[in-house]
Short mmCIF file of C-alpha atoms in Angstrom, two decimals:
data_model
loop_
_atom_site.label_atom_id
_atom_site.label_comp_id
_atom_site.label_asym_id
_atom_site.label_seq_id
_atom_site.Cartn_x
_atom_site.Cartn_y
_atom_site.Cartn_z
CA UNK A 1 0.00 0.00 0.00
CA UNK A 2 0.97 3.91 -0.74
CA UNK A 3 0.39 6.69 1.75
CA UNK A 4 -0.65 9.54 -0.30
CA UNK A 5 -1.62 12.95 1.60
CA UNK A 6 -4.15 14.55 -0.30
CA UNK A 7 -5.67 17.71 0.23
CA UNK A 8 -9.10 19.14 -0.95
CA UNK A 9 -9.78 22.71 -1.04
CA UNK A 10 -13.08 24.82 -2.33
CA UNK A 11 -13.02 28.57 -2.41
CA UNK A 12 -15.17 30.81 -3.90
CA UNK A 13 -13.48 33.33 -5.43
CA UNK A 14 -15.69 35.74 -6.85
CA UNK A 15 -14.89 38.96 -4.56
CA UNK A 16 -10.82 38.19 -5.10
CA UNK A 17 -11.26 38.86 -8.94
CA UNK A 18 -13.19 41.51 -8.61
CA UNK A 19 -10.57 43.62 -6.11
CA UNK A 20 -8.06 41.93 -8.62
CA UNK A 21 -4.03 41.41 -8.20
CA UNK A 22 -3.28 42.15 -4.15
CA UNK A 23 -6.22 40.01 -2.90
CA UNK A 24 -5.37 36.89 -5.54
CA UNK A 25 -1.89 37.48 -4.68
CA UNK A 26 -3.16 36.73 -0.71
CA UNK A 27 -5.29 34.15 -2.17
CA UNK A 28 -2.42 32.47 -4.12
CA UNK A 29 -0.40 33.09 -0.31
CA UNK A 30 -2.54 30.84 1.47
CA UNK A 31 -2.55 28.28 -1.13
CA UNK A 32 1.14 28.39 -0.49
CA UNK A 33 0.29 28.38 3.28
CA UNK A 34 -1.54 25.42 2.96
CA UNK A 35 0.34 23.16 1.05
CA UNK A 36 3.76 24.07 2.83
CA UNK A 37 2.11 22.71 6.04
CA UNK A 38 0.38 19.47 4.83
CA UNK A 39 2.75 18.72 2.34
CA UNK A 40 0.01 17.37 -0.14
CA UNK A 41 0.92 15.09 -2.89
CA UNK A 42 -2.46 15.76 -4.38
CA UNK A 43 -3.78 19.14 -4.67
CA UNK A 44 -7.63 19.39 -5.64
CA UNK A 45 -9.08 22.86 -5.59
CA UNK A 46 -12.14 23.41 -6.74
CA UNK A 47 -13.16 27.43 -7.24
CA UNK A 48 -16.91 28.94 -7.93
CA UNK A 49 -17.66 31.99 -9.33
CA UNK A 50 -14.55 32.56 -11.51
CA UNK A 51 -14.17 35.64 -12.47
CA UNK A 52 -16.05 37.18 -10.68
CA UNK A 53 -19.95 39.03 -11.07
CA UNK A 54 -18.45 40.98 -14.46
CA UNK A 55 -16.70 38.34 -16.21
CA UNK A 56 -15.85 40.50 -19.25
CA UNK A 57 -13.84 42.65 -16.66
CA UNK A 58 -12.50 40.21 -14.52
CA UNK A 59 -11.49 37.97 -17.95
CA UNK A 60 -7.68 39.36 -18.51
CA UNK A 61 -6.77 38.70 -14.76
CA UNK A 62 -7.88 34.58 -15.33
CA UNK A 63 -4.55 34.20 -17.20
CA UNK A 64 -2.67 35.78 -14.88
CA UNK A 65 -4.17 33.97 -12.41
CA UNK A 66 -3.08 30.74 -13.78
CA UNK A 67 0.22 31.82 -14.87
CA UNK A 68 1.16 32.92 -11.09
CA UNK A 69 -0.89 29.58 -9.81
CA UNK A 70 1.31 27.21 -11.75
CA UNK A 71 4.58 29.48 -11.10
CA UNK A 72 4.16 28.38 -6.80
CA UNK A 73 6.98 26.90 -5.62
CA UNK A 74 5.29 25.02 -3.12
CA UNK A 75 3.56 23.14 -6.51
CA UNK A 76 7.18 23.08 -8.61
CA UNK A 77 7.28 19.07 -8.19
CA UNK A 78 3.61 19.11 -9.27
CA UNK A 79 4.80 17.85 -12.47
CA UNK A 80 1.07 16.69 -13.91
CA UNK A 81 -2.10 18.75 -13.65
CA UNK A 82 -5.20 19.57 -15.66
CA UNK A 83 -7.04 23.17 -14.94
CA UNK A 84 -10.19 23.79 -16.35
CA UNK A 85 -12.07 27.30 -15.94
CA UNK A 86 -15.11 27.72 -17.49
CA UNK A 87 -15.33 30.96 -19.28
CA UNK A 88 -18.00 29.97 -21.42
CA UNK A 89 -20.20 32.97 -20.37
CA UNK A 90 -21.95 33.74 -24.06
CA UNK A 91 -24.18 30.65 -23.28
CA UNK A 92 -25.73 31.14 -20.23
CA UNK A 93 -27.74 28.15 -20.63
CA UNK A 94 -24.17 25.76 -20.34
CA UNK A 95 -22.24 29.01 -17.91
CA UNK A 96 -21.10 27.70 -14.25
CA UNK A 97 -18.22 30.01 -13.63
CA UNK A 98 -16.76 26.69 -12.19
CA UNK A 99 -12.64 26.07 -11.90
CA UNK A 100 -11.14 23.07 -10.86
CA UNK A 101 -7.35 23.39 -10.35
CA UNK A 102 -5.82 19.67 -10.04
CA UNK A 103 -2.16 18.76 -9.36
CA UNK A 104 -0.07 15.65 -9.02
CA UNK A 105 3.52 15.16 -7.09
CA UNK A 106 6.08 13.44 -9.45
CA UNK A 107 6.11 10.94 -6.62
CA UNK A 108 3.01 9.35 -7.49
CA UNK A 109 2.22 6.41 -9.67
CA UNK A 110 0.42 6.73 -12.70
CA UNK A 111 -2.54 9.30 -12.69
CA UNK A 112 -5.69 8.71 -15.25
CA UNK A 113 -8.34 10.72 -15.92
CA UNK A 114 -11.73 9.64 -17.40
CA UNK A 115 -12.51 10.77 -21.01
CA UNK A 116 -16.21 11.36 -21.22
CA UNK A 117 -16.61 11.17 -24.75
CA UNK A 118 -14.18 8.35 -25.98
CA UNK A 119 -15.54 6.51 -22.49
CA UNK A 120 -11.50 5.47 -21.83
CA UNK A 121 -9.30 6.46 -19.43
CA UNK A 122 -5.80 7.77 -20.43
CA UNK A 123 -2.68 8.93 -18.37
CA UNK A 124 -2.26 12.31 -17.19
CA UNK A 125 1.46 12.85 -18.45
CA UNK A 126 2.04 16.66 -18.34
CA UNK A 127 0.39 19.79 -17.12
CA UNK A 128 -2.58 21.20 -19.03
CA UNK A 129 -4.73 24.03 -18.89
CA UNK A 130 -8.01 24.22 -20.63
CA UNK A 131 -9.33 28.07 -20.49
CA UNK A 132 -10.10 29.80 -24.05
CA UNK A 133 -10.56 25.88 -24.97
CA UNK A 134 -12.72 24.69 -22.14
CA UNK A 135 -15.13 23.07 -24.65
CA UNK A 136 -12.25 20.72 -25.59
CA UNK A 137 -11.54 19.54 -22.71
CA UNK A 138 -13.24 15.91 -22.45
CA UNK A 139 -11.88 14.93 -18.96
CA UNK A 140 -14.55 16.66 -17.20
CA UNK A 141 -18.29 16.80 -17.25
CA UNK A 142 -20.05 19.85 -16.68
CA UNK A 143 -23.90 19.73 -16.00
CA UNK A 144 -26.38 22.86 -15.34
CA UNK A 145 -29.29 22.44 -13.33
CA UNK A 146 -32.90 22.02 -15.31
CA UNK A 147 -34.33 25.96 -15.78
CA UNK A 148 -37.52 25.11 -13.13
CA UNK A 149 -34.91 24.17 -10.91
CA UNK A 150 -33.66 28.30 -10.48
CA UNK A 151 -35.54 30.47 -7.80
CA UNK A 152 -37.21 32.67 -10.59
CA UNK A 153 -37.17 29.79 -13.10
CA UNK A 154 -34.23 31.76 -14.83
CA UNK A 155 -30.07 30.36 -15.65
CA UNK A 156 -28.15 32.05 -13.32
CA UNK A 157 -24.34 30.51 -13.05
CA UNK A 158 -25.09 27.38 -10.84
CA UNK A 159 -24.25 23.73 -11.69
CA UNK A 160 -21.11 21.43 -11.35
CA UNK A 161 -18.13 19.93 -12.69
CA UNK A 162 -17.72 16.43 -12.62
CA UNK A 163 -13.68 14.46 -12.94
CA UNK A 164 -12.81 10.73 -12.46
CA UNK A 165 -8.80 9.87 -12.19
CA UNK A 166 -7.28 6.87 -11.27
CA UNK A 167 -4.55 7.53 -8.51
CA UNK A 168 -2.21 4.04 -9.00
CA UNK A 169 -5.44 1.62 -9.00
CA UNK A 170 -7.77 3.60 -6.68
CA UNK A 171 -10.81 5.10 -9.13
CA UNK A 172 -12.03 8.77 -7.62
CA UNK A 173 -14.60 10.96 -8.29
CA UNK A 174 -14.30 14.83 -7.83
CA UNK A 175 -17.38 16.97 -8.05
CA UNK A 176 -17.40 20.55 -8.10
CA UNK A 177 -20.57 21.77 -6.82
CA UNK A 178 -22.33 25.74 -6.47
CA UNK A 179 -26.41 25.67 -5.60
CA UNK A 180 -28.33 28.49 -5.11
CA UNK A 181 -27.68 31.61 -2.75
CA UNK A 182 -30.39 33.82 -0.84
CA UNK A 183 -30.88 36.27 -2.79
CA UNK A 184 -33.44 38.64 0.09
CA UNK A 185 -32.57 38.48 3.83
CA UNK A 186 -36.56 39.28 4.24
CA UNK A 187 -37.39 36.18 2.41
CA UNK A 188 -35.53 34.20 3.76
CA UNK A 189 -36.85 35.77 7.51
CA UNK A 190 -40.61 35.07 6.73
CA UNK A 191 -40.30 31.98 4.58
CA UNK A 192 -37.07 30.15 5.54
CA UNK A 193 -37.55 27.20 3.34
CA UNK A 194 -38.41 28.99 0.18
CA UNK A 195 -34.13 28.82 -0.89
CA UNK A 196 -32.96 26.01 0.86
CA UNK A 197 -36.11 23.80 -0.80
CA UNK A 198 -34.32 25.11 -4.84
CA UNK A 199 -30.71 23.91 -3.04
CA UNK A 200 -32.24 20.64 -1.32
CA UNK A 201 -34.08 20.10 -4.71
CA UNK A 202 -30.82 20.58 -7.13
CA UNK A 203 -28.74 18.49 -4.92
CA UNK A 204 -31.35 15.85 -5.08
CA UNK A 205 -30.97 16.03 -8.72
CA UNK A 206 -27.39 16.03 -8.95
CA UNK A 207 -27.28 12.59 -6.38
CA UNK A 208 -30.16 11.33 -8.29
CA UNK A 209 -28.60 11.75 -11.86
CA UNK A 210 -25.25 9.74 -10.44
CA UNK A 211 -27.21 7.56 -9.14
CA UNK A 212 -28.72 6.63 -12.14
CA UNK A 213 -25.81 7.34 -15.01
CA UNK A 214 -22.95 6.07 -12.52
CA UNK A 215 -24.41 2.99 -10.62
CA UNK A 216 -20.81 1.79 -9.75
CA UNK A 217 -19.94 5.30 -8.28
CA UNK A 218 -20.91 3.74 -4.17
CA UNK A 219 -17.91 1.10 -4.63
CA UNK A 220 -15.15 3.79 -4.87
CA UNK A 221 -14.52 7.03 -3.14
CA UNK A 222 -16.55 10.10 -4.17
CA UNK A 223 -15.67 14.09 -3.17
CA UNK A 224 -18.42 16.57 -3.39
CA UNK A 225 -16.77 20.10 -2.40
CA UNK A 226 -17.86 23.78 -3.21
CA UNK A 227 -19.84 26.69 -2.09
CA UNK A 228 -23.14 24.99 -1.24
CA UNK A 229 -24.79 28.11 -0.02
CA UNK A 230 -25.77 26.35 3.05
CA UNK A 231 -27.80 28.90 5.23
CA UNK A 232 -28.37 29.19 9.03
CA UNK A 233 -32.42 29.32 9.71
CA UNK A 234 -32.57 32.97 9.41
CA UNK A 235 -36.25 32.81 11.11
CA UNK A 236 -34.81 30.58 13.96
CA UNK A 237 -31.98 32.52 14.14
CA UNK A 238 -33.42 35.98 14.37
CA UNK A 239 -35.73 34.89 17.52
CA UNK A 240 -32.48 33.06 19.10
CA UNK A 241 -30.71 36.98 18.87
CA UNK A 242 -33.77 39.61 19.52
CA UNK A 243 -35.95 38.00 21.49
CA UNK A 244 -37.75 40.79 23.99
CA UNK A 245 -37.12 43.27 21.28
CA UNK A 246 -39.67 45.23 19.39
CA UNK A 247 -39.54 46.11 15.45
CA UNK A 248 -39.68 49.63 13.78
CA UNK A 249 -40.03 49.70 10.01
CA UNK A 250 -39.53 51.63 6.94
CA UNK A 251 -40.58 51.71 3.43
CA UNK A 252 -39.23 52.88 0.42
CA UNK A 253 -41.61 55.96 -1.55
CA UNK A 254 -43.32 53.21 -2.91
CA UNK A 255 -44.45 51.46 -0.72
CA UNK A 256 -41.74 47.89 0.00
CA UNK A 257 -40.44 47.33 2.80
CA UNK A 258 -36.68 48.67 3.32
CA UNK A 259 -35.66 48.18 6.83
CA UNK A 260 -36.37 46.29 9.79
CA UNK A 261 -34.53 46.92 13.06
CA UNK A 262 -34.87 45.39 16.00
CA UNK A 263 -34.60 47.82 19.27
CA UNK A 264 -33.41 46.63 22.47
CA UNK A 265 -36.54 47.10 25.10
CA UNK A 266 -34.35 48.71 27.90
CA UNK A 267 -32.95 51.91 25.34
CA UNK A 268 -34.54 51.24 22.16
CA UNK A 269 -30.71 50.51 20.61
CA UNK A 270 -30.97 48.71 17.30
CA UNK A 271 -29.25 45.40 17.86
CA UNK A 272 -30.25 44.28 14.46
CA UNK A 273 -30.75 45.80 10.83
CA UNK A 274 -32.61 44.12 8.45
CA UNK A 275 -32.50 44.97 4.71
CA UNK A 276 -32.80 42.40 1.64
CA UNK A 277 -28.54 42.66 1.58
CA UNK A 278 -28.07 43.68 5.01
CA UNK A 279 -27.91 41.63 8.16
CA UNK A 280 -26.28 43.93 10.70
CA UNK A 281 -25.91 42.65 13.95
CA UNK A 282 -24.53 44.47 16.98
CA UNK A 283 -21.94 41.85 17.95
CA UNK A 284 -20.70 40.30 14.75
CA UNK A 285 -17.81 38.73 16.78
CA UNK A 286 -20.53 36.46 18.16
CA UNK A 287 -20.68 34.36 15.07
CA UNK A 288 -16.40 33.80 15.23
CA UNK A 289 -14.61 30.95 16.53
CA UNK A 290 -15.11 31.03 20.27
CA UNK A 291 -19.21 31.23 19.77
CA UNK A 292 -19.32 29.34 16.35
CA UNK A 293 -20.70 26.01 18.13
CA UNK A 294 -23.57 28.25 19.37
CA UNK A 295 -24.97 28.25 16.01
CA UNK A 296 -24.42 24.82 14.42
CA UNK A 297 -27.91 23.99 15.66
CA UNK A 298 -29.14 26.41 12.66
CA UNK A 299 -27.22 24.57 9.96
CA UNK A 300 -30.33 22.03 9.26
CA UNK A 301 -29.80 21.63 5.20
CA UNK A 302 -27.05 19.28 5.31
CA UNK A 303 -29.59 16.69 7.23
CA UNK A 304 -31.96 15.68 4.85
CA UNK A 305 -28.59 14.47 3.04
CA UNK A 306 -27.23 12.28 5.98
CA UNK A 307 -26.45 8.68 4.56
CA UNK A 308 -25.52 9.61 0.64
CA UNK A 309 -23.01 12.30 2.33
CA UNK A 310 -21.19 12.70 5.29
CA UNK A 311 -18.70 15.53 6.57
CA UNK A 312 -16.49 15.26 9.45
CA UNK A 313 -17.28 17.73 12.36
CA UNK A 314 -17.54 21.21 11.86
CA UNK A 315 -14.94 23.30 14.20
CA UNK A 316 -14.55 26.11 12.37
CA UNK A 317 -16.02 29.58 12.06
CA UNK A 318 -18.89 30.32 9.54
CA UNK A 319 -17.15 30.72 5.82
CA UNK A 320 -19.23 33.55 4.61
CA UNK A 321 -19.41 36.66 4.46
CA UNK A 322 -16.53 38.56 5.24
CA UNK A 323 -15.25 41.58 4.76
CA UNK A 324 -13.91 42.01 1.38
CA UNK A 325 -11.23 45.11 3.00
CA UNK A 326 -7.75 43.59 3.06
CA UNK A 327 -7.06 45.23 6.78
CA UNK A 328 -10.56 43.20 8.32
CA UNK A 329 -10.45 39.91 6.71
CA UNK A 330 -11.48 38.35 10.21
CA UNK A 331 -14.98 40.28 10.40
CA UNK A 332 -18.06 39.80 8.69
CA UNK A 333 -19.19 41.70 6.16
CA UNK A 334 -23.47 42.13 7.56
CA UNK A 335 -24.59 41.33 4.25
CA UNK A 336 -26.26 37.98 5.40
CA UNK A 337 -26.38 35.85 8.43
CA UNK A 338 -22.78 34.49 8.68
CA UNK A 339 -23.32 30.71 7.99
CA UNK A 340 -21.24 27.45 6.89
CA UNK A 341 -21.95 27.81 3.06
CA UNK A 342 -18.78 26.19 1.79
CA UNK A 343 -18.09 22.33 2.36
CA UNK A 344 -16.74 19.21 1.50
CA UNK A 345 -18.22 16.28 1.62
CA UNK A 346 -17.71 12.40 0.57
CA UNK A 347 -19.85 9.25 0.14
CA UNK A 348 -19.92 6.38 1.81
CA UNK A 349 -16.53 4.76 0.37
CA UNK A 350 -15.14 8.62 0.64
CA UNK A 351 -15.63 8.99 4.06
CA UNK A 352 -14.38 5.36 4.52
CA UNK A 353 -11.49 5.76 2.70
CA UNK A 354 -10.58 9.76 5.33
CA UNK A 355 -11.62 7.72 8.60
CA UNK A 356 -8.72 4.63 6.97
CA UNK A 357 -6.30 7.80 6.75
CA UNK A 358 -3.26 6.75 9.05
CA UNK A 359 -2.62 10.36 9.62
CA UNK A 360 -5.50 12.38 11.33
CA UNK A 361 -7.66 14.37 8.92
CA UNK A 362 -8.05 18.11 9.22
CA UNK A 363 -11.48 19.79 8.32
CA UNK A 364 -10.77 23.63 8.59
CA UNK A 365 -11.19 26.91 7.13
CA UNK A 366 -8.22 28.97 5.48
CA UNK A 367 -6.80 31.96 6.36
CA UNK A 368 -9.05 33.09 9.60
CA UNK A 369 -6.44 35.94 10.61
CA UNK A 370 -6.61 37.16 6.21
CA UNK A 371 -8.89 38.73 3.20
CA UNK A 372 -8.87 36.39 0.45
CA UNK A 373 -12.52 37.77 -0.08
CA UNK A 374 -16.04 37.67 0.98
CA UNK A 375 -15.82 33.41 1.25
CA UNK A 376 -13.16 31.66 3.36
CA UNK A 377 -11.67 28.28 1.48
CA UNK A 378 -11.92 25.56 3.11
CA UNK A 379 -10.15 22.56 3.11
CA UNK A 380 -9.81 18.93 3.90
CA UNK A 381 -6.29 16.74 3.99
CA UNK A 382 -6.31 13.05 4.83
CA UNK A 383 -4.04 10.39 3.51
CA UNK A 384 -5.39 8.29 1.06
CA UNK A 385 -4.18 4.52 0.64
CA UNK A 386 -4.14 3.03 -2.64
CA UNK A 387 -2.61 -0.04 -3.84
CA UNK A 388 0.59 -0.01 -5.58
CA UNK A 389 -0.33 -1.97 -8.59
CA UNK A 390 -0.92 0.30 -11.94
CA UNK A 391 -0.40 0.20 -15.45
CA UNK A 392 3.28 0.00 -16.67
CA UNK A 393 5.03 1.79 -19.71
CA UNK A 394 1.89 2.32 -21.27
CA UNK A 395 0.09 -0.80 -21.11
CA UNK A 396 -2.88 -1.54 -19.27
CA UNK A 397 -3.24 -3.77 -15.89
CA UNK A 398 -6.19 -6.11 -15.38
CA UNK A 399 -6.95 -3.57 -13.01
CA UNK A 400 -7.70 -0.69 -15.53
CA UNK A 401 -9.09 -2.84 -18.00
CA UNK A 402 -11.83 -4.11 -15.40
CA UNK A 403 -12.72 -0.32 -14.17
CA UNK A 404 -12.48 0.60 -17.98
CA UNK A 405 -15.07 -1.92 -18.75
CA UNK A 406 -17.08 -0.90 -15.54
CA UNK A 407 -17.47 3.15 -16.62
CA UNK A 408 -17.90 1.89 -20.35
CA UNK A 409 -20.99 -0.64 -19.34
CA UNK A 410 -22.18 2.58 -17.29
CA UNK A 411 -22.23 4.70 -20.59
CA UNK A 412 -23.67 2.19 -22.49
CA UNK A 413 -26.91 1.52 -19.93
CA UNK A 414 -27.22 5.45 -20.30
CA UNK A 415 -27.02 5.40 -24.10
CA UNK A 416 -29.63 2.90 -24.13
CA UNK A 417 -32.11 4.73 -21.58
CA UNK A 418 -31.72 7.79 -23.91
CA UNK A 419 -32.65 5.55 -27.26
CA UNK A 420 -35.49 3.92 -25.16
CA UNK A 421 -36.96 7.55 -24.17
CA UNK A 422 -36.61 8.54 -27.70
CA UNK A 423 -38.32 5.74 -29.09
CA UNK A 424 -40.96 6.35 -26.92
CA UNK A 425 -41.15 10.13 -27.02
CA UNK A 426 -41.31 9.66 -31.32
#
């Protein structure tokens, strides 16, 4: 058996291309931070919202980006990688804004990746980067939630990425993941289940479809790590903070509501502002390290999932939002109620395969002290063990040609439920 310390990262990124070089270059510092201390021989890191809101703007930093990513020293025996950013923004019906940023130590065995469309795997011999040619890329999946899925029935940039490799003989699935955000803090007050029913419903329908096109995907392990958009019970957690207090509105000139706050009974001091993007609480600092604990009995939308995925224990802070100012990257920003939107999590033969690690896995979030923008990464290392057995000089081991056949016999059951539909629809 191999040791191999792997570490998985997700990071939304958004906020860091739009404030553009100084906060990537502190992004691109705690990558180094990261991966100095761990010592990762695999480095997965998946990114959402690439390029940020503008993406015409933001495009001519993405190369830069990558340039300076690859350049790391910490990644200079990384000798094999793919990178795949999706800058496909002119069709917003295929658009995710999704990156995944994968690299391999030249200590490892033999890496394959999965090739979708010839239904093969090959080896992963070099570094490559797939950015004004993301279409050609045919190592990776990418998948956009049905249009009735979307709050207002409309594409915004959610979906997910979806990467097989073989590490030596051990087959693993990656899947970069972004659902659905809140897009009104008064919505989400008087009708908490309104956004977390459209996330709960697309991640159904992401488990569902691999499910279905990947029946073999329970026997080996499976990643699912990105900016969820998990949300604390803002109802539940608004009565927790201002209970005893009494509201005083105000409305626009036309007549919609504009702010809430929430006065303290003994001086009438607002400990609580209430816009659609503005969640202003009096103590902030509450929601930090010390108190974090005190509101993990909010996080509720990861439970309807328990059984198909399962996380380690949440210690750290809520990941979002922070303050996008470079001098307060430890306080929140009082957009939204702080909450533990960004995650990883693994299936069954996942989490099996970080509990085996012989080295104790570490579930935490980056860079607490930092601004790397309005999301903190977060990040998982374990060791992973894998067999030592794998294709030589080229040729394939029993091995391969077994989980060849297995993915192949997988494509084939979906070519022939898509024939049988049409045959029926016609």
């Amino acid at each position: 058996m191999l040791n191999v310390p792997v570490l998985l990262l997700t990071s939304n990124v958004g906020s860091m291309f739009e404030e553009g070089h100084e906060m990537i270059e502190a992004w691109l510092a705690s990558i180094t931070s990261v991966v100095s201390k761990y010592k990762p021989k695999i480095v997965c890191i998946h990114c959402q919202e690439v390029g940020g809101k503008d993406f015409n703007v933001s495009h001519p930093l993405l190369e830069s980006f990558v340039e300076k990513f690859l350049a790391l020293k910490v990644l200079e025996n990384f000798d094999r990688g793919r990178i795949h950013l999706d800058n496909d923004s002119d069709d917003i019906s295929l658009f995710t804004a999704l990156g995944t940023l994968y690299m391999f130590h030249n200590s490892l065995p033999t890496i394959h990746s999965w090739d979708f469309v010839d239904r093969a795997y090959s080896p992963v011999t070099d570094r490559q980067v797939f950015f004004q040619d993301f279409r050609e890329s045919t190592c990776l999946l990418r998948i956009k939630y049905p249009k009735s899925y979307f709050p207002e029935e409309r594409y915004s940039r959610k979906g997910y990425l979806h990467s097989r490799y073989l590490i030596g003989s051990k087959p693993i699935d990656l899947l970069n993941i972004h659902l659905f955000h809140d897009a009104s803090n008064f919505t989400a007050k008087d009708s908490p289940e309104f956004y977390s029913e459209k996330r709960r419903n697309a991640l159904k329908y992401v488990l569902n479809k691999l499910k279905t096109d990947y029946p073999d995907l329970h026997k080996n392990p499976m990643y699912m790590f990105g900016d969820f958009n998990f949300r604390l019970n803002t109802k539940d957690v608004i009565e927790y903070l201002c209970g005893g207090t009494t509201q005083s509105q105000t409305f626009t000139d036309s007549g919609d509501l504009k702010t809430i706050d929430f006065l303290r009974a003994m001086d009438r001091q607002t400990i609580l502002k209430l816009e659609v993007k503005k969640f202003d609480y009096y103590d902030m600092g509450r929601f930090t390290m010390k108190a974090a604990k005190e509101f993990r009995k909010f996080d509720h939308e990861y439970h309807t999932f328990v059984g198909d995925l399962h996380e380690l224990p949440v210690r750290f802070p809520p990941s979002y939002p922070y303050s996008e100012d470079l001098s307060c990257g430890n306080q929140f920003l009082g957009t939204r109620c702080p909450s533990w939107c960004d995650r990883i999590f693994a299936s069954p033969a996942g989490m099996k395969a970080v509990k085996d690690s012989p080295v104790e896995p570490v579930y935490n979030s980056l860079s607490p002290d930092g601004c790397v923008g309005d999301h903190k990464p977060v990040f998982l290392v374990f060791t992973l063990r894998i067999n030592e057995e794998e294709p030589q000089n080229g040729t394939s081991s029993s091995i391969l040609d077994d989980l060849q056949n297995s993915f192949q016999q997988v494509h084939q059951n979906i070519d022939s439920a898509m024939s049988e539909t049409s045959a029926m629809e016609n």
